């Protein structure tokens, strides 16, 4: 198993970045580059119900994107020639 | 200008960005001014593109360590179009172009549909015009008119003219409705020509694009609108 980002498959994505960094110490995304706490403010004209609805839809899109990235990195290694896998892993963990 | 129509156009773009099934998922946004939805969409674009940016940059840097055909295989079979779109602007443009030659037109169309063209201008300009046209035709076939509307501002005259000549009237109406960089609309109109524009507008209602036609008329300059009205029967 070449899991570059093993925690992503089992944990809620909101906490995945920090948890997986702690677990493997290297290959997880840099928390500083993550944007979960920077969800944009919804348009001022919305009432609170619709503002919450739009924020939830945006957060879902962000989580889906993170989930896809985590899974696709693991899958990518299936197509990388074996002799190059270590080098690529190191480059991603830099 | 009909503000409800403008808000619908913005809701279409936002729904596409958020990966929602259709604009009906955002029906509640249509009473909100289009300018507010535009600001929100721009902020979400930044959010989605910048998330995990450091990891994506490492992936882009590592790409130079692999053969191009391996990169193409990884792109198409493992990463998928949304991630490739985010990587496109981070790759060396020459390498991105090399990889693109190994990818199918359908997959390039899927990448283009996810791409923020502002972040990949060098790559877009490096594609040969006939390949750009093939991608545009595939995008239209996939119903990616919202995404196509983002590209118009970044296409040179010759590429835009080739697209206008090849795409259908219905495609052009749908693209014009969600066009980014509306200053290109007048040029688009000139490329379409008066006669075709008239046919396009006359036939719009019958294909359920009456609002799109009205919006197009609203955004033309006074001279162009007058030319069209003079040709209208009755």
PDB file of C-alpha atoms in Angstrom:
ATOM      1  CA  UNK A   1       0.000   0.000   0.000  1.00  0.00           C
ATOM      2  CA  UNK A   2       1.489   3.246  -1.103  1.00  0.00           C
ATOM      3  CA  UNK A   3      -0.814   5.402   0.906  1.00  0.00           C
ATOM      4  CA  UNK A   4       0.580   8.877   0.640  1.00  0.00           C
ATOM      5  CA  UNK A   5      -2.460  10.138   2.468  1.00  0.00           C
ATOM      6  CA  UNK A   6      -3.878   7.180   4.365  1.00  0.00           C
ATOM      7  CA  UNK A   7      -6.142   8.998   6.776  1.00  0.00           C
ATOM      8  CA  UNK A   8      -8.214  10.521   4.015  1.00  0.00           C
ATOM      9  CA  UNK A   9     -10.139   7.338   3.393  1.00  0.00           C
ATOM     10  CA  UNK A  10     -11.327   6.880   6.939  1.00  0.00           C
ATOM     11  CA  UNK A  11     -11.672  10.262   8.577  1.00  0.00           C
ATOM     12  CA  UNK A  12     -13.929  13.247   8.017  1.00  0.00           C
ATOM     13  CA  UNK A  13     -12.140  15.579   5.674  1.00  0.00           C
ATOM     14  CA  UNK A  14     -12.453  18.583   7.899  1.00  0.00           C
ATOM     15  CA  UNK A  15      -9.945  16.985  10.216  1.00  0.00           C
ATOM     16  CA  UNK A  16      -7.997  14.894   7.742  1.00  0.00           C
ATOM     17  CA  UNK A  17      -5.152  17.258   7.012  1.00  0.00           C
ATOM     18  CA  UNK A  18      -4.038  17.768  10.552  1.00  0.00           C
ATOM     19  CA  UNK A  19      -4.658  14.158  11.607  1.00  0.00           C
ATOM     20  CA  UNK A  20      -2.754  12.614   8.721  1.00  0.00           C
ATOM     21  CA  UNK A  21       0.145  14.986   9.167  1.00  0.00           C
ATOM     22  CA  UNK A  22       0.423  13.864  12.754  1.00  0.00           C
ATOM     23  CA  UNK A  23       0.206  10.229  11.723  1.00  0.00           C
ATOM     24  CA  UNK A  24       2.801  10.047   8.988  1.00  0.00           C
ATOM     25  CA  UNK A  25       4.695  13.224   9.626  1.00  0.00           C
ATOM     26  CA  UNK A  26       5.261  14.159   6.056  1.00  0.00           C
ATOM     27  CA  UNK A  27       3.062  13.723   3.053  1.00  0.00           C
ATOM     28  CA  UNK A  28      -0.126  15.426   4.093  1.00  0.00           C
ATOM     29  CA  UNK A  29      -1.069  18.809   2.736  1.00  0.00           C
ATOM     30  CA  UNK A  30       0.318  21.838   4.464  1.00  0.00           C
ATOM     31  CA  UNK A  31      -2.378  23.059   6.876  1.00  0.00           C
ATOM     32  CA  UNK A  32      -1.395  26.625   6.046  1.00  0.00           C
ATOM     33  CA  UNK A  33      -2.476  26.058   2.476  1.00  0.00           C
ATOM     34  CA  UNK A  34      -5.884  24.677   3.417  1.00  0.00           C
ATOM     35  CA  UNK A  35      -8.841  26.921   3.332  1.00  0.00           C
ATOM     36  CA  UNK A  36     -11.472  25.359   5.584  1.00  0.00           C
ATOM     37  CA  UNK A  37     -11.441  28.309   7.907  1.00  0.00           C
ATOM     38  CA  UNK A  38     -11.569  30.750   5.019  1.00  0.00           C
ATOM     39  CA  UNK A  39     -14.984  29.930   3.596  1.00  0.00           C
ATOM     40  CA  UNK A  40     -16.199  33.152   2.005  1.00  0.00           C
ATOM     41  CA  UNK A  41     -19.017  35.128   3.543  1.00  0.00           C
ATOM     42  CA  UNK A  42     -22.276  34.535   1.680  1.00  0.00           C
ATOM     43  CA  UNK A  43     -23.882  37.481  -0.154  1.00  0.00           C
ATOM     44  CA  UNK A  44     -25.167  40.081   2.270  1.00  0.00           C
ATOM     45  CA  UNK A  45     -28.666  39.965   0.762  1.00  0.00           C
ATOM     46  CA  UNK A  46     -29.283  36.416   1.982  1.00  0.00           C
ATOM     47  CA  UNK A  47     -31.291  35.666   5.070  1.00  0.00           C
ATOM     48  CA  UNK A  48     -29.559  33.462   7.598  1.00  0.00           C
ATOM     49  CA  UNK A  49     -31.194  30.241   6.368  1.00  0.00           C
ATOM     50  CA  UNK A  50     -30.071  30.703   2.780  1.00  0.00           C
ATOM     51  CA  UNK A  51     -26.668  31.944   3.878  1.00  0.00           C
ATOM     52  CA  UNK A  52     -26.184  28.726   5.842  1.00  0.00           C
ATOM     53  CA  UNK A  53     -27.436  26.659   2.882  1.00  0.00           C
ATOM     54  CA  UNK A  54     -24.962  28.247   0.474  1.00  0.00           C
ATOM     55  CA  UNK A  55     -22.096  27.895   2.937  1.00  0.00           C
ATOM     56  CA  UNK A  56     -22.948  24.203   3.376  1.00  0.00           C
ATOM     57  CA  UNK A  57     -22.962  23.665  -0.399  1.00  0.00           C
ATOM     58  CA  UNK A  58     -19.584  25.397  -0.678  1.00  0.00           C
ATOM     59  CA  UNK A  59     -18.107  23.357   2.153  1.00  0.00           C
ATOM     60  CA  UNK A  60     -19.396  20.171   0.517  1.00  0.00           C
ATOM     61  CA  UNK A  61     -17.666  21.133  -2.744  1.00  0.00           C
ATOM     62  CA  UNK A  62     -14.419  21.765  -0.874  1.00  0.00           C
ATOM     63  CA  UNK A  63     -14.612  18.460   0.980  1.00  0.00           C
ATOM     64  CA  UNK A  64     -15.394  16.563  -2.219  1.00  0.00           C
ATOM     65  CA  UNK A  65     -12.386  18.163  -3.864  1.00  0.00           C
ATOM     66  CA  UNK A  66     -10.113  17.154  -0.971  1.00  0.00           C
ATOM     67  CA  UNK A  67     -11.449  13.624  -0.945  1.00  0.00           C
ATOM     68  CA  UNK A  68     -10.808  13.288  -4.680  1.00  0.00           C
ATOM     69  CA  UNK A  69      -7.275  14.625  -4.321  1.00  0.00           C
ATOM     70  CA  UNK A  70      -6.446  12.207  -1.511  1.00  0.00           C
ATOM     71  CA  UNK A  71      -7.790   9.190  -3.368  1.00  0.00           C
ATOM     72  CA  UNK A  72      -6.266  10.138  -6.690  1.00  0.00           C
ATOM     73  CA  UNK A  73      -2.741  10.479  -5.284  1.00  0.00           C
ATOM     74  CA  UNK A  74      -2.886   6.923  -3.986  1.00  0.00           C
ATOM     75  CA  UNK A  75      -4.274   5.735  -7.306  1.00  0.00           C
ATOM     76  CA  UNK A  76      -1.587   7.612  -9.260  1.00  0.00           C
ATOM     77  CA  UNK A  77       1.117   5.396  -7.783  1.00  0.00           C
ATOM     78  CA  UNK A  78      -0.437   2.382  -9.488  1.00  0.00           C
ATOM     79  CA  UNK A  79       0.615   3.887 -12.820  1.00  0.00           C
ATOM     80  CA  UNK A  80       4.080   5.117 -11.853  1.00  0.00           C
ATOM     81  CA  UNK A  81       6.886   2.663 -12.723  1.00  0.00           C
ATOM     82  CA  UNK A  82       8.127   0.906  -9.587  1.00  0.00           C
ATOM     83  CA  UNK A  83      11.712   2.207  -9.780  1.00  0.00           C
ATOM     84  CA  UNK A  84      10.422   5.793  -9.750  1.00  0.00           C
ATOM     85  CA  UNK A  85       7.886   5.465  -6.953  1.00  0.00           C
ATOM     86  CA  UNK A  86      10.321   6.188  -4.136  1.00  0.00           C
ATOM     87  CA  UNK A  87      11.616   9.306  -5.846  1.00  0.00           C
ATOM     88  CA  UNK A  88       8.137  10.592  -6.483  1.00  0.00           C
ATOM     89  CA  UNK A  89       7.068   9.827  -2.930  1.00  0.00           C
ATOM     90  CA  UNK A  90      10.027  11.788  -1.623  1.00  0.00           C
ATOM     91  CA  UNK A  91       9.230  14.703  -3.922  1.00  0.00           C
ATOM     92  CA  UNK A  92       5.670  14.831  -2.641  1.00  0.00           C
ATOM     93  CA  UNK A  93       6.780  14.616   0.976  1.00  0.00           C
ATOM     94  CA  UNK A  94       9.355  17.345   0.645  1.00  0.00           C
TER      95      UNK A  94
ATOM     96  CA  UNK B   1     -30.971  45.125 -18.172  1.00  0.00           C
ATOM     97  CA  UNK B   2     -33.154  42.493 -16.549  1.00  0.00           C
ATOM     98  CA  UNK B   3     -31.579  41.872 -13.151  1.00  0.00           C
ATOM     99  CA  UNK B   4     -33.404  38.565 -12.630  1.00  0.00           C
ATOM    100  CA  UNK B   5     -31.902  37.227 -15.874  1.00  0.00           C
ATOM    101  CA  UNK B   6     -28.434  38.350 -14.796  1.00  0.00           C
ATOM    102  CA  UNK B   7     -28.867  36.615 -11.458  1.00  0.00           C
ATOM    103  CA  UNK B   8     -29.953  33.428 -13.217  1.00  0.00           C
ATOM    104  CA  UNK B   9     -26.800  33.539 -15.338  1.00  0.00           C
ATOM    105  CA  UNK B  10     -24.693  33.948 -12.200  1.00  0.00           C
ATOM    106  CA  UNK B  11     -26.553  31.124 -10.445  1.00  0.00           C
ATOM    107  CA  UNK B  12     -25.751  28.867 -13.425  1.00  0.00           C
ATOM    108  CA  UNK B  13     -22.044  29.659 -13.077  1.00  0.00           C
ATOM    109  CA  UNK B  14     -22.018  29.193  -9.323  1.00  0.00           C
ATOM    110  CA  UNK B  15     -23.863  25.866  -9.586  1.00  0.00           C
ATOM    111  CA  UNK B  16     -21.272  24.660 -12.107  1.00  0.00           C
ATOM    112  CA  UNK B  17     -18.436  25.724  -9.832  1.00  0.00           C
ATOM    113  CA  UNK B  18     -19.916  23.965  -6.808  1.00  0.00           C
ATOM    114  CA  UNK B  19     -20.550  20.791  -8.810  1.00  0.00           C
ATOM    115  CA  UNK B  20     -24.296  20.959  -8.230  1.00  0.00           C
ATOM    116  CA  UNK B  21     -26.741  19.135 -10.464  1.00  0.00           C
ATOM    117  CA  UNK B  22     -28.158  22.296 -11.952  1.00  0.00           C
ATOM    118  CA  UNK B  23     -29.109  25.890 -11.220  1.00  0.00           C
ATOM    119  CA  UNK B  24     -32.304  24.673  -9.541  1.00  0.00           C
ATOM    120  CA  UNK B  25     -30.068  23.656  -6.627  1.00  0.00           C
ATOM    121  CA  UNK B  26     -29.457  27.372  -6.209  1.00  0.00           C
ATOM    122  CA  UNK B  27     -32.974  28.567  -6.994  1.00  0.00           C
ATOM    123  CA  UNK B  28     -32.923  30.533  -3.760  1.00  0.00           C
ATOM    124  CA  UNK B  29     -30.109  32.725  -5.097  1.00  0.00           C
ATOM    125  CA  UNK B  30     -32.062  34.206  -7.976  1.00  0.00           C
ATOM    126  CA  UNK B  31     -33.421  37.144  -6.016  1.00  0.00           C
ATOM    127  CA  UNK B  32     -29.912  38.168  -5.025  1.00  0.00           C
ATOM    128  CA  UNK B  33     -28.163  40.831  -7.134  1.00  0.00           C
ATOM    129  CA  UNK B  34     -25.867  39.291  -9.741  1.00  0.00           C
ATOM    130  CA  UNK B  35     -22.962  41.414  -8.527  1.00  0.00           C
ATOM    131  CA  UNK B  36     -23.142  39.792  -5.069  1.00  0.00           C
ATOM    132  CA  UNK B  37     -23.246  36.316  -6.599  1.00  0.00           C
ATOM    133  CA  UNK B  38     -20.279  37.214  -8.801  1.00  0.00           C
ATOM    134  CA  UNK B  39     -18.259  38.333  -5.787  1.00  0.00           C
ATOM    135  CA  UNK B  40     -19.135  35.130  -3.980  1.00  0.00           C
ATOM    136  CA  UNK B  41     -18.262  32.973  -6.998  1.00  0.00           C
ATOM    137  CA  UNK B  42     -14.894  34.699  -7.368  1.00  0.00           C
ATOM    138  CA  UNK B  43     -14.156  34.051  -3.696  1.00  0.00           C
ATOM    139  CA  UNK B  44     -15.139  30.373  -4.046  1.00  0.00           C
ATOM    140  CA  UNK B  45     -12.954  30.018  -7.149  1.00  0.00           C
ATOM    141  CA  UNK B  46      -9.986  31.293  -5.145  1.00  0.00           C
ATOM    142  CA  UNK B  47     -10.883  29.017  -2.244  1.00  0.00           C
ATOM    143  CA  UNK B  48     -11.099  25.871  -4.359  1.00  0.00           C
ATOM    144  CA  UNK B  49      -8.031  26.609  -6.452  1.00  0.00           C
ATOM    145  CA  UNK B  50      -5.816  27.636  -3.560  1.00  0.00           C
ATOM    146  CA  UNK B  51      -6.767  24.792  -1.239  1.00  0.00           C
ATOM    147  CA  UNK B  52      -3.871  22.327  -0.878  1.00  0.00           C
ATOM    148  CA  UNK B  53      -1.854  24.553  -3.160  1.00  0.00           C
ATOM    149  CA  UNK B  54       1.499  23.509  -1.669  1.00  0.00           C
ATOM    150  CA  UNK B  55       0.796  19.818  -2.277  1.00  0.00           C
ATOM    151  CA  UNK B  56      -0.368  20.502  -5.818  1.00  0.00           C
ATOM    152  CA  UNK B  57       2.776  22.506  -6.499  1.00  0.00           C
ATOM    153  CA  UNK B  58       4.877  19.574  -5.300  1.00  0.00           C
ATOM    154  CA  UNK B  59       2.917  17.309  -7.632  1.00  0.00           C
ATOM    155  CA  UNK B  60       3.536  19.699 -10.512  1.00  0.00           C
ATOM    156  CA  UNK B  61       7.239  19.893  -9.696  1.00  0.00           C
ATOM    157  CA  UNK B  62       7.488  16.105  -9.426  1.00  0.00           C
ATOM    158  CA  UNK B  63       5.964  15.745 -12.880  1.00  0.00           C
ATOM    159  CA  UNK B  64       9.304  16.641 -14.431  1.00  0.00           C
ATOM    160  CA  UNK B  65      10.680  13.374 -12.978  1.00  0.00           C
ATOM    161  CA  UNK B  66       8.351  11.177 -15.021  1.00  0.00           C
ATOM    162  CA  UNK B  67       8.072  10.370 -18.724  1.00  0.00           C
ATOM    163  CA  UNK B  68       5.350  12.268 -20.549  1.00  0.00           C
ATOM    164  CA  UNK B  69       3.372   9.164 -21.480  1.00  0.00           C
ATOM    165  CA  UNK B  70       3.329   8.117 -17.799  1.00  0.00           C
ATOM    166  CA  UNK B  71       2.095  11.563 -16.825  1.00  0.00           C
ATOM    167  CA  UNK B  72      -0.697  11.309 -19.367  1.00  0.00           C
ATOM    168  CA  UNK B  73      -1.704   7.893 -18.064  1.00  0.00           C
ATOM    169  CA  UNK B  74      -1.665   9.128 -14.478  1.00  0.00           C
ATOM    170  CA  UNK B  75      -3.684  12.194 -15.489  1.00  0.00           C
ATOM    171  CA  UNK B  76      -6.399  10.325 -17.313  1.00  0.00           C
ATOM    172  CA  UNK B  77      -6.679   7.177 -15.193  1.00  0.00           C
ATOM    173  CA  UNK B  78      -5.845   8.366 -11.687  1.00  0.00           C
ATOM    174  CA  UNK B  79      -6.061  12.109 -11.195  1.00  0.00           C
ATOM    175  CA  UNK B  80      -9.121  12.968 -13.255  1.00  0.00           C
ATOM    176  CA  UNK B  81     -10.065  16.234 -14.862  1.00  0.00           C
ATOM    177  CA  UNK B  82     -10.717  18.462 -11.814  1.00  0.00           C
ATOM    178  CA  UNK B  83      -7.249  17.829 -10.336  1.00  0.00           C
ATOM    179  CA  UNK B  84      -5.566  18.100 -13.726  1.00  0.00           C
ATOM    180  CA  UNK B  85      -7.266  21.450 -14.197  1.00  0.00           C
ATOM    181  CA  UNK B  86      -5.792  22.717 -10.941  1.00  0.00           C
ATOM    182  CA  UNK B  87      -2.381  21.355 -11.888  1.00  0.00           C
ATOM    183  CA  UNK B  88      -2.395  22.866 -15.365  1.00  0.00           C
ATOM    184  CA  UNK B  89      -1.509  26.349 -14.237  1.00  0.00           C
ATOM    185  CA  UNK B  90       1.220  25.045 -11.915  1.00  0.00           C
ATOM    186  CA  UNK B  91       3.031  22.923 -14.504  1.00  0.00           C
ATOM    187  CA  UNK B  92       5.752  24.212 -16.737  1.00  0.00           C
ATOM    188  CA  UNK B  93       3.733  25.352 -19.806  1.00  0.00           C
ATOM    189  CA  UNK B  94       5.940  23.413 -22.230  1.00  0.00           C
ATOM    190  CA  UNK B  95       5.469  20.218 -20.224  1.00  0.00           C
ATOM    191  CA  UNK B  96       1.725  20.849 -20.004  1.00  0.00           C
ATOM    192  CA  UNK B  97       1.575  21.182 -23.771  1.00  0.00           C
ATOM    193  CA  UNK B  98       3.584  17.967 -24.241  1.00  0.00           C
ATOM    194  CA  UNK B  99       1.243  16.074 -21.945  1.00  0.00           C
ATOM    195  CA  UNK B 100      -1.791  17.475 -23.747  1.00  0.00           C
ATOM    196  CA  UNK B 101      -0.716  15.742 -26.957  1.00  0.00           C
ATOM    197  CA  UNK B 102      -0.974  12.401 -25.172  1.00  0.00           C
ATOM    198  CA  UNK B 103      -4.487  13.053 -23.885  1.00  0.00           C
ATOM    199  CA  UNK B 104      -7.754  12.406 -25.682  1.00  0.00           C
ATOM    200  CA  UNK B 105      -9.813  15.355 -26.866  1.00  0.00           C
ATOM    201  CA  UNK B 106     -12.678  14.278 -24.617  1.00  0.00           C
ATOM    202  CA  UNK B 107     -10.429  14.316 -21.558  1.00  0.00           C
ATOM    203  CA  UNK B 108      -8.951  17.687 -22.543  1.00  0.00           C
ATOM    204  CA  UNK B 109     -12.513  18.969 -22.840  1.00  0.00           C
ATOM    205  CA  UNK B 110     -13.218  17.688 -19.327  1.00  0.00           C
ATOM    206  CA  UNK B 111     -10.113  19.459 -18.028  1.00  0.00           C
ATOM    207  CA  UNK B 112     -11.049  22.652 -19.824  1.00  0.00           C
ATOM    208  CA  UNK B 113     -14.494  22.497 -18.245  1.00  0.00           C
ATOM    209  CA  UNK B 114     -12.867  22.596 -14.799  1.00  0.00           C
ATOM    210  CA  UNK B 115     -10.128  25.073 -15.653  1.00  0.00           C
ATOM    211  CA  UNK B 116      -9.877  28.667 -14.529  1.00  0.00           C
ATOM    212  CA  UNK B 117      -8.440  30.008 -17.803  1.00  0.00           C
ATOM    213  CA  UNK B 118      -6.858  32.999 -16.053  1.00  0.00           C
ATOM    214  CA  UNK B 119      -4.481  30.586 -14.357  1.00  0.00           C
ATOM    215  CA  UNK B 120      -3.400  28.749 -17.489  1.00  0.00           C
ATOM    216  CA  UNK B 121      -3.155  31.418 -20.170  1.00  0.00           C
ATOM    217  CA  UNK B 122       0.277  30.293 -21.381  1.00  0.00           C
ATOM    218  CA  UNK B 123      -0.938  26.732 -21.811  1.00  0.00           C
ATOM    219  CA  UNK B 124      -4.092  27.837 -23.626  1.00  0.00           C
ATOM    220  CA  UNK B 125      -2.115  29.969 -26.041  1.00  0.00           C
ATOM    221  CA  UNK B 126       0.313  27.147 -26.761  1.00  0.00           C
ATOM    222  CA  UNK B 127      -2.413  24.832 -28.077  1.00  0.00           C
ATOM    223  CA  UNK B 128      -2.718  24.776 -31.868  1.00  0.00           C
ATOM    224  CA  UNK B 129      -5.922  26.429 -33.159  1.00  0.00           C
ATOM    225  CA  UNK B 130      -7.386  23.239 -34.621  1.00  0.00           C
ATOM    226  CA  UNK B 131      -6.913  21.449 -31.289  1.00  0.00           C
ATOM    227  CA  UNK B 132      -8.575  24.363 -29.497  1.00  0.00           C
ATOM    228  CA  UNK B 133     -11.502  24.018 -31.877  1.00  0.00           C
ATOM    229  CA  UNK B 134     -11.760  20.254 -31.318  1.00  0.00           C
ATOM    230  CA  UNK B 135     -11.825  20.848 -27.562  1.00  0.00           C
ATOM    231  CA  UNK B 136     -14.505  23.531 -27.939  1.00  0.00           C
ATOM    232  CA  UNK B 137     -16.689  21.204 -29.998  1.00  0.00           C
ATOM    233  CA  UNK B 138     -16.290  18.433 -27.408  1.00  0.00           C
ATOM    234  CA  UNK B 139     -17.141  20.841 -24.593  1.00  0.00           C
ATOM    235  CA  UNK B 140     -20.291  21.907 -26.406  1.00  0.00           C
ATOM    236  CA  UNK B 141     -21.236  18.266 -26.922  1.00  0.00           C
ATOM    237  CA  UNK B 142     -20.842  17.748 -23.154  1.00  0.00           C
ATOM    238  CA  UNK B 143     -23.090  20.752 -22.490  1.00  0.00           C
ATOM    239  CA  UNK B 144     -20.262  22.733 -20.884  1.00  0.00           C
ATOM    240  CA  UNK B 145     -21.450  26.134 -22.052  1.00  0.00           C
ATOM    241  CA  UNK B 146     -20.863  27.787 -18.689  1.00  0.00           C
ATOM    242  CA  UNK B 147     -17.215  26.753 -18.813  1.00  0.00           C
ATOM    243  CA  UNK B 148     -16.951  27.828 -22.446  1.00  0.00           C
ATOM    244  CA  UNK B 149     -18.165  31.266 -21.451  1.00  0.00           C
ATOM    245  CA  UNK B 150     -15.038  31.637 -19.328  1.00  0.00           C
ATOM    246  CA  UNK B 151     -12.745  31.011 -22.276  1.00  0.00           C
ATOM    247  CA  UNK B 152     -14.048  33.552 -24.763  1.00  0.00           C
ATOM    248  CA  UNK B 153     -12.121  36.401 -23.150  1.00  0.00           C
ATOM    249  CA  UNK B 154      -8.883  34.432 -23.516  1.00  0.00           C
ATOM    250  CA  UNK B 155      -9.170  33.281 -27.119  1.00  0.00           C
ATOM    251  CA  UNK B 156      -7.481  35.223 -29.893  1.00  0.00           C
ATOM    252  CA  UNK B 157      -9.541  36.482 -32.817  1.00  0.00           C
ATOM    253  CA  UNK B 158      -8.760  33.594 -35.194  1.00  0.00           C
ATOM    254  CA  UNK B 159      -9.578  30.893 -32.634  1.00  0.00           C
ATOM    255  CA  UNK B 160     -12.763  32.652 -31.622  1.00  0.00           C
ATOM    256  CA  UNK B 161     -13.794  33.015 -35.284  1.00  0.00           C
ATOM    257  CA  UNK B 162     -13.217  29.301 -35.914  1.00  0.00           C
ATOM    258  CA  UNK B 163     -15.339  28.419 -32.888  1.00  0.00           C
ATOM    259  CA  UNK B 164     -18.144  30.752 -33.952  1.00  0.00           C
ATOM    260  CA  UNK B 165     -18.153  29.224 -37.415  1.00  0.00           C
ATOM    261  CA  UNK B 166     -18.333  25.663 -36.104  1.00  0.00           C
ATOM    262  CA  UNK B 167     -20.594  25.845 -33.053  1.00  0.00           C
ATOM    263  CA  UNK B 168     -24.371  25.850 -33.417  1.00  0.00           C
ATOM    264  CA  UNK B 169     -26.634  28.857 -32.909  1.00  0.00           C
ATOM    265  CA  UNK B 170     -27.946  27.251 -29.730  1.00  0.00           C
ATOM    266  CA  UNK B 171     -24.407  26.780 -28.413  1.00  0.00           C
ATOM    267  CA  UNK B 172     -23.578  30.421 -29.105  1.00  0.00           C
ATOM    268  CA  UNK B 173     -26.710  31.686 -27.367  1.00  0.00           C
ATOM    269  CA  UNK B 174     -25.964  29.589 -24.302  1.00  0.00           C
ATOM    270  CA  UNK B 175     -22.336  30.752 -24.224  1.00  0.00           C
ATOM    271  CA  UNK B 176     -23.233  34.412 -24.726  1.00  0.00           C
ATOM    272  CA  UNK B 177     -25.626  34.184 -21.773  1.00  0.00           C
ATOM    273  CA  UNK B 178     -22.856  33.234 -19.350  1.00  0.00           C
ATOM    274  CA  UNK B 179     -19.989  35.057 -21.028  1.00  0.00           C
ATOM    275  CA  UNK B 180     -17.156  36.258 -18.806  1.00  0.00           C
ATOM    276  CA  UNK B 181     -15.639  39.488 -20.038  1.00  0.00           C
ATOM    277  CA  UNK B 182     -18.684  40.909 -21.757  1.00  0.00           C
ATOM    278  CA  UNK B 183     -16.535  43.310 -23.751  1.00  0.00           C
ATOM    279  CA  UNK B 184     -16.033  40.404 -26.163  1.00  0.00           C
ATOM    280  CA  UNK B 185     -19.774  40.142 -26.791  1.00  0.00           C
ATOM    281  CA  UNK B 186     -19.803  42.888 -29.411  1.00  0.00           C
ATOM    282  CA  UNK B 187     -16.902  41.210 -31.211  1.00  0.00           C
ATOM    283  CA  UNK B 188     -18.707  37.895 -30.982  1.00  0.00           C
ATOM    284  CA  UNK B 189     -21.742  39.540 -32.545  1.00  0.00           C
ATOM    285  CA  UNK B 190     -19.662  40.888 -35.425  1.00  0.00           C
ATOM    286  CA  UNK B 191     -18.204  37.441 -36.027  1.00  0.00           C
ATOM    287  CA  UNK B 192     -21.660  35.870 -36.044  1.00  0.00           C
ATOM    288  CA  UNK B 193     -22.887  38.441 -38.556  1.00  0.00           C
ATOM    289  CA  UNK B 194     -26.208  40.188 -38.776  1.00  0.00           C
ATOM    290  CA  UNK B 195     -28.057  37.547 -40.753  1.00  0.00           C
ATOM    291  CA  UNK B 196     -27.097  34.641 -38.515  1.00  0.00           C
ATOM    292  CA  UNK B 197     -27.696  36.696 -35.390  1.00  0.00           C
ATOM    293  CA  UNK B 198     -31.204  37.428 -36.593  1.00  0.00           C
ATOM    294  CA  UNK B 199     -31.894  33.727 -37.245  1.00  0.00           C
ATOM    295  CA  UNK B 200     -30.432  32.883 -33.857  1.00  0.00           C
ATOM    296  CA  UNK B 201     -32.698  35.324 -32.046  1.00  0.00           C
ATOM    297  CA  UNK B 202     -35.763  34.390 -34.091  1.00  0.00           C
ATOM    298  CA  UNK B 203     -35.289  30.708 -33.283  1.00  0.00           C
ATOM    299  CA  UNK B 204     -34.400  31.151 -29.618  1.00  0.00           C
ATOM    300  CA  UNK B 205     -37.905  30.885 -28.194  1.00  0.00           C
ATOM    301  CA  UNK B 206     -38.567  27.600 -29.950  1.00  0.00           C
ATOM    302  CA  UNK B 207     -35.583  25.958 -28.233  1.00  0.00           C
ATOM    303  CA  UNK B 208     -36.354  27.387 -24.815  1.00  0.00           C
ATOM    304  CA  UNK B 209     -33.725  30.111 -24.968  1.00  0.00           C
ATOM    305  CA  UNK B 210     -35.958  33.176 -25.040  1.00  0.00           C
ATOM    306  CA  UNK B 211     -34.369  34.674 -21.938  1.00  0.00           C
ATOM    307  CA  UNK B 212     -30.903  34.096 -23.341  1.00  0.00           C
ATOM    308  CA  UNK B 213     -31.912  35.935 -26.540  1.00  0.00           C
ATOM    309  CA  UNK B 214     -33.319  38.887 -24.572  1.00  0.00           C
ATOM    310  CA  UNK B 215     -30.146  39.035 -22.520  1.00  0.00           C
ATOM    311  CA  UNK B 216     -28.031  39.040 -25.677  1.00  0.00           C
ATOM    312  CA  UNK B 217     -30.013  41.948 -27.089  1.00  0.00           C
ATOM    313  CA  UNK B 218     -29.609  43.811 -23.805  1.00  0.00           C
ATOM    314  CA  UNK B 219     -25.835  43.522 -23.939  1.00  0.00           C
ATOM    315  CA  UNK B 220     -25.271  44.598 -27.538  1.00  0.00           C
ATOM    316  CA  UNK B 221     -24.268  48.153 -28.270  1.00  0.00           C
ATOM    317  CA  UNK B 222     -26.869  50.622 -29.569  1.00  0.00           C
ATOM    318  CA  UNK B 223     -25.739  50.346 -33.185  1.00  0.00           C
ATOM    319  CA  UNK B 224     -25.893  46.564 -33.218  1.00  0.00           C
ATOM    320  CA  UNK B 225     -29.283  46.511 -31.520  1.00  0.00           C
ATOM    321  CA  UNK B 226     -30.610  49.018 -34.042  1.00  0.00           C
ATOM    322  CA  UNK B 227     -29.320  46.913 -36.934  1.00  0.00           C
ATOM    323  CA  UNK B 228     -31.139  43.886 -35.596  1.00  0.00           C
ATOM    324  CA  UNK B 229     -34.384  45.711 -34.894  1.00  0.00           C
ATOM    325  CA  UNK B 230     -34.367  47.159 -38.412  1.00  0.00           C
ATOM    326  CA  UNK B 231     -34.230  43.638 -39.799  1.00  0.00           C
ATOM    327  CA  UNK B 232     -36.993  42.315 -37.549  1.00  0.00           C
ATOM    328  CA  UNK B 233     -40.294  41.681 -39.310  1.00  0.00           C
ATOM    329  CA  UNK B 234     -43.030  43.967 -37.995  1.00  0.00           C
TER     330      UNK B 234
END
